[in-house]
Amino acid sequence: KQYYDIILDCTRVLCTRFAEGQGSAVDIHPVMSTYTFEVIGRVGFGHTFDAITKPEECVFLRNFECLSNIQSRVKESSFKISQLVMGLITGDLRELRRCAQAIKGEVTAILAERKKALEQCPVTGGTGACPVKDMATRMLTVPDPETNEILPESLV
């Protein structure tokens, strides 16, 4: 219920994109992947990536796709040692590390942005007392009902 408006907004954007391409073929997998990614970004982090409307400009999504493609290529070999050797020869391991670091950096920046926005919002014991809209905000503001402790940053 709480995330219905977010999902509805993403669905409207998706429908608009389909309407704009009316009459032309649509490769549904990448479009639905960007939709899913956008919903997760908004529900999970309260962050709009514009992945549905501008997938080519979404650096996080490009890095995530790069990471997935490299992992698929590396797994084509059955043996770990050959995966490692091929990854070193092709540069895939270096690129894998770069993508993973870029993704981690962006997530860290998004969480820092959430924390800064929450400085004006006191931690409460209830989800309704503080304007909680996304999962990251919940993790940063809502104490555990049993221990009354906030989730450690290392787990956020």
mmCIF file of C-alpha atoms in Angstrom:
data_model
loop_
_atom_site.group_PDB
_atom_site.id
_atom_site.type_symbol
_atom_site.label_atom_id
_atom_site.label_comp_id
_atom_site.label_asym_id
_atom_site.label_seq_id
_atom_site.Cartn_x
_atom_site.Cartn_y
_atom_site.Cartn_z
ATOM 1 C CA LYS A 1 0.000 0.000 0.000
ATOM 2 C CA GLN A 2 2.652 2.475 1.035
ATOM 3 C CA TYR A 3 4.548 2.171 -2.253
ATOM 4 C CA TYR A 4 1.522 2.087 -4.547
ATOM 5 C CA ASP A 5 1.894 5.720 -5.649
ATOM 6 C CA ILE A 6 5.555 5.196 -6.523
ATOM 7 C CA ILE A 7 4.785 2.095 -8.584
ATOM 8 C CA LEU A 8 1.825 3.832 -10.223
ATOM 9 C CA ASP A 9 4.035 6.774 -11.215
ATOM 10 C CA CYS A 10 6.637 4.440 -12.743
ATOM 11 C CA THR A 11 3.875 2.557 -14.567
ATOM 12 C CA ARG A 12 2.549 5.808 -16.025
ATOM 13 C CA VAL A 13 6.018 6.677 -17.292
ATOM 14 C CA LEU A 14 6.285 3.197 -18.813
ATOM 15 C CA CYS A 15 2.877 3.519 -20.511
ATOM 16 C CA THR A 16 3.883 6.913 -21.905
ATOM 17 C CA ARG A 17 7.035 5.369 -23.340
ATOM 18 C CA PHE A 18 4.978 2.607 -24.982
ATOM 19 C CA ALA A 19 2.498 5.160 -26.331
ATOM 20 C CA GLU A 20 5.310 7.239 -27.849
ATOM 21 C CA GLY A 21 6.566 4.182 -29.722
ATOM 22 C CA GLN A 22 3.109 3.144 -30.887
ATOM 23 C CA GLY A 23 3.221 1.190 -34.109
ATOM 24 C CA SER A 24 6.879 0.229 -33.801
ATOM 25 C CA ALA A 25 8.403 -2.962 -32.452
ATOM 26 C CA VAL A 26 9.487 -2.912 -28.816
ATOM 27 C CA ASP A 27 12.136 -5.152 -27.300
ATOM 28 C CA ILE A 28 10.236 -5.767 -24.076
ATOM 29 C CA HIS A 29 13.069 -7.203 -21.945
ATOM 30 C CA PRO A 30 15.256 -4.070 -21.708
ATOM 31 C CA VAL A 31 12.214 -1.823 -21.278
ATOM 32 C CA MET A 32 10.824 -3.923 -18.433
ATOM 33 C CA SER A 33 14.294 -4.178 -16.898
ATOM 34 C CA THR A 34 14.567 -0.388 -16.769
ATOM 35 C CA TYR A 35 11.054 -0.227 -15.291
ATOM 36 C CA THR A 36 11.952 -2.751 -12.586
ATOM 37 C CA PHE A 37 15.213 -0.938 -11.863
ATOM 38 C CA GLU A 38 13.399 2.408 -11.548
ATOM 39 C CA VAL A 39 10.788 0.955 -9.173
ATOM 40 C CA ILE A 40 13.519 -0.585 -7.009
ATOM 41 C CA GLY A 41 15.464 2.696 -7.006
ATOM 42 C CA ARG A 42 12.465 4.715 -5.892
ATOM 43 C CA VAL A 43 11.054 2.225 -3.378
ATOM 44 C CA GLY A 44 14.422 1.129 -2.051
ATOM 45 C CA PHE A 45 16.303 4.415 -1.999
ATOM 46 C CA GLY A 46 13.817 7.188 -2.698
ATOM 47 C CA HIS A 47 15.993 7.979 -5.711
ATOM 48 C CA THR A 48 14.804 8.678 -9.245
ATOM 49 C CA PHE A 49 17.220 7.286 -11.831
ATOM 50 C CA ASP A 50 15.125 8.144 -14.935
ATOM 51 C CA ALA A 51 16.047 4.664 -16.170
ATOM 52 C CA ILE A 52 12.793 4.240 -18.112
ATOM 53 C CA THR A 53 13.020 7.471 -20.073
ATOM 54 C CA LYS A 54 16.807 7.897 -20.296
ATOM 55 C CA PRO A 55 18.386 4.443 -19.900
ATOM 56 C CA GLU A 56 21.506 5.461 -21.834
ATOM 57 C CA GLU A 57 22.139 8.311 -19.351
ATOM 58 C CA CYS A 58 21.685 6.152 -16.246
ATOM 59 C CA VAL A 59 25.284 5.485 -15.194
ATOM 60 C CA PHE A 60 24.258 3.142 -12.384
ATOM 61 C CA LEU A 61 22.218 0.998 -14.787
ATOM 62 C CA ARG A 62 25.028 0.939 -17.374
ATOM 63 C CA ASN A 63 27.510 -0.186 -14.706
ATOM 64 C CA PHE A 64 25.073 -2.807 -13.440
ATOM 65 C CA GLU A 65 24.544 -4.168 -16.979
ATOM 66 C CA CYS A 66 28.307 -4.173 -17.542
ATOM 67 C CA LEU A 67 28.788 -6.112 -14.306
ATOM 68 C CA SER A 68 26.132 -8.655 -15.316
ATOM 69 C CA ASN A 69 27.567 -9.105 -18.820
ATOM 70 C CA ILE A 70 31.090 -9.671 -17.525
ATOM 71 C CA GLN A 71 29.875 -12.143 -14.909
ATOM 72 C CA SER A 72 28.036 -14.077 -17.631
ATOM 73 C CA ARG A 73 31.135 -14.149 -19.858
ATOM 74 C CA VAL A 74 33.402 -15.246 -17.019
ATOM 75 C CA LYS A 75 31.032 -18.077 -16.056
ATOM 76 C CA GLU A 76 31.212 -19.524 -19.591
ATOM 77 C CA SER A 77 34.322 -21.369 -18.462
ATOM 78 C CA SER A 78 33.773 -24.289 -16.090
ATOM 79 C CA PHE A 79 36.955 -23.938 -14.076
ATOM 80 C CA LYS A 80 37.774 -21.105 -11.675
ATOM 81 C CA ILE A 81 41.395 -20.920 -12.779
ATOM 82 C CA SER A 82 40.441 -20.537 -16.451
ATOM 83 C CA GLN A 83 37.859 -17.906 -15.453
ATOM 84 C CA LEU A 84 40.603 -15.990 -13.671
ATOM 85 C CA VAL A 85 43.106 -16.314 -16.529
ATOM 86 C CA MET A 86 40.568 -15.262 -19.184
ATOM 87 C CA GLY A 87 39.405 -12.391 -16.985
ATOM 88 C CA LEU A 88 42.980 -11.160 -16.660
ATOM 89 C CA ILE A 89 43.768 -11.560 -20.367
ATOM 90 C CA THR A 90 40.611 -9.838 -21.607
ATOM 91 C CA GLY A 91 40.637 -7.100 -18.973
ATOM 92 C CA ASP A 92 37.255 -8.279 -17.714
ATOM 93 C CA LEU A 93 38.477 -8.548 -14.116
ATOM 94 C CA ARG A 94 39.708 -4.963 -14.123
ATOM 95 C CA GLU A 95 36.418 -3.792 -15.689
ATOM 96 C CA LEU A 96 34.433 -5.915 -13.214
ATOM 97 C CA ARG A 97 36.247 -4.246 -10.326
ATOM 98 C CA ARG A 98 35.695 -0.784 -11.846
ATOM 99 C CA CYS A 99 31.957 -1.376 -12.298
ATOM 100 C CA ALA A 100 31.561 -2.797 -8.798
ATOM 101 C CA GLN A 101 33.405 0.176 -7.276
ATOM 102 C CA ALA A 102 31.316 2.642 -9.297
ATOM 103 C CA ILE A 103 28.090 0.965 -8.150
ATOM 104 C CA LYS A 104 29.242 0.948 -4.536
ATOM 105 C CA GLY A 105 30.224 4.616 -4.820
ATOM 106 C CA GLU A 106 26.827 5.594 -6.192
ATOM 107 C CA VAL A 107 24.953 3.631 -3.510
ATOM 108 C CA THR A 108 27.138 5.266 -0.853
ATOM 109 C CA ALA A 109 26.393 8.716 -2.325
ATOM 110 C CA ILE A 110 22.641 8.007 -2.439
ATOM 111 C CA LEU A 111 22.651 6.854 1.194
ATOM 112 C CA ALA A 112 24.665 9.933 2.215
ATOM 113 C CA GLU A 113 22.066 12.091 0.449
ATOM 114 C CA ARG A 114 19.271 10.276 2.317
ATOM 115 C CA LYS A 115 21.066 10.764 5.648
ATOM 116 C CA LYS A 116 21.531 14.466 4.984
ATOM 117 C CA ALA A 117 17.845 14.866 4.100
ATOM 118 C CA LEU A 118 16.909 13.042 7.290
ATOM 119 C CA GLU A 119 18.888 15.342 9.583
ATOM 120 C CA GLN A 120 15.697 17.385 10.018
ATOM 121 C CA CYS A 121 13.660 14.269 10.784
ATOM 122 C CA PRO A 122 14.015 12.803 14.285
ATOM 123 C CA VAL A 123 14.282 9.056 14.780
ATOM 124 C CA THR A 124 10.994 7.657 16.028
ATOM 125 C CA GLY A 125 9.663 4.314 17.112
ATOM 126 C CA GLY A 126 6.855 4.380 14.581
ATOM 127 C CA THR A 127 6.884 4.345 10.819
ATOM 128 C CA GLY A 128 4.165 6.966 10.543
ATOM 129 C CA ALA A 129 5.691 9.624 12.795
ATOM 130 C CA CYS A 130 8.558 10.442 10.467
ATOM 131 C CA PRO A 131 7.811 10.793 6.740
ATOM 132 C CA VAL A 132 9.073 7.384 5.658
ATOM 133 C CA LYS A 133 8.763 6.787 1.942
ATOM 134 C CA ASP A 134 11.514 4.366 0.991
ATOM 135 C CA MET A 135 13.309 1.364 2.447
ATOM 136 C CA ALA A 136 16.623 3.201 2.939
ATOM 137 C CA THR A 137 14.874 5.854 5.023
ATOM 138 C CA ARG A 138 13.224 3.138 7.084
ATOM 139 C CA MET A 139 16.574 1.462 7.698
ATOM 140 C CA LEU A 140 18.093 4.785 8.739
ATOM 141 C CA THR A 141 15.272 6.004 10.997
ATOM 142 C CA VAL A 142 13.100 3.226 12.404
ATOM 143 C CA PRO A 143 14.502 1.418 15.451
ATOM 144 C CA ASP A 144 14.209 -2.334 15.844
ATOM 145 C CA PRO A 145 10.985 -2.980 17.792
ATOM 146 C CA GLU A 146 12.725 -5.477 20.101
ATOM 147 C CA THR A 147 16.046 -3.738 20.809
ATOM 148 C CA ASN A 148 15.029 -0.143 20.062
ATOM 149 C CA GLU A 149 18.331 0.234 18.183
ATOM 150 C CA ILE A 150 18.851 1.720 14.737
ATOM 151 C CA LEU A 151 20.276 -0.637 12.112
ATOM 152 C CA PRO A 152 24.089 -0.310 12.033
ATOM 153 C CA GLU A 153 25.395 1.610 9.006
ATOM 154 C CA SER A 154 27.403 -1.429 7.911
ATOM 155 C CA LEU A 155 24.113 -3.265 7.292
ATOM 156 C CA VAL A 156 22.343 -0.405 5.520
#
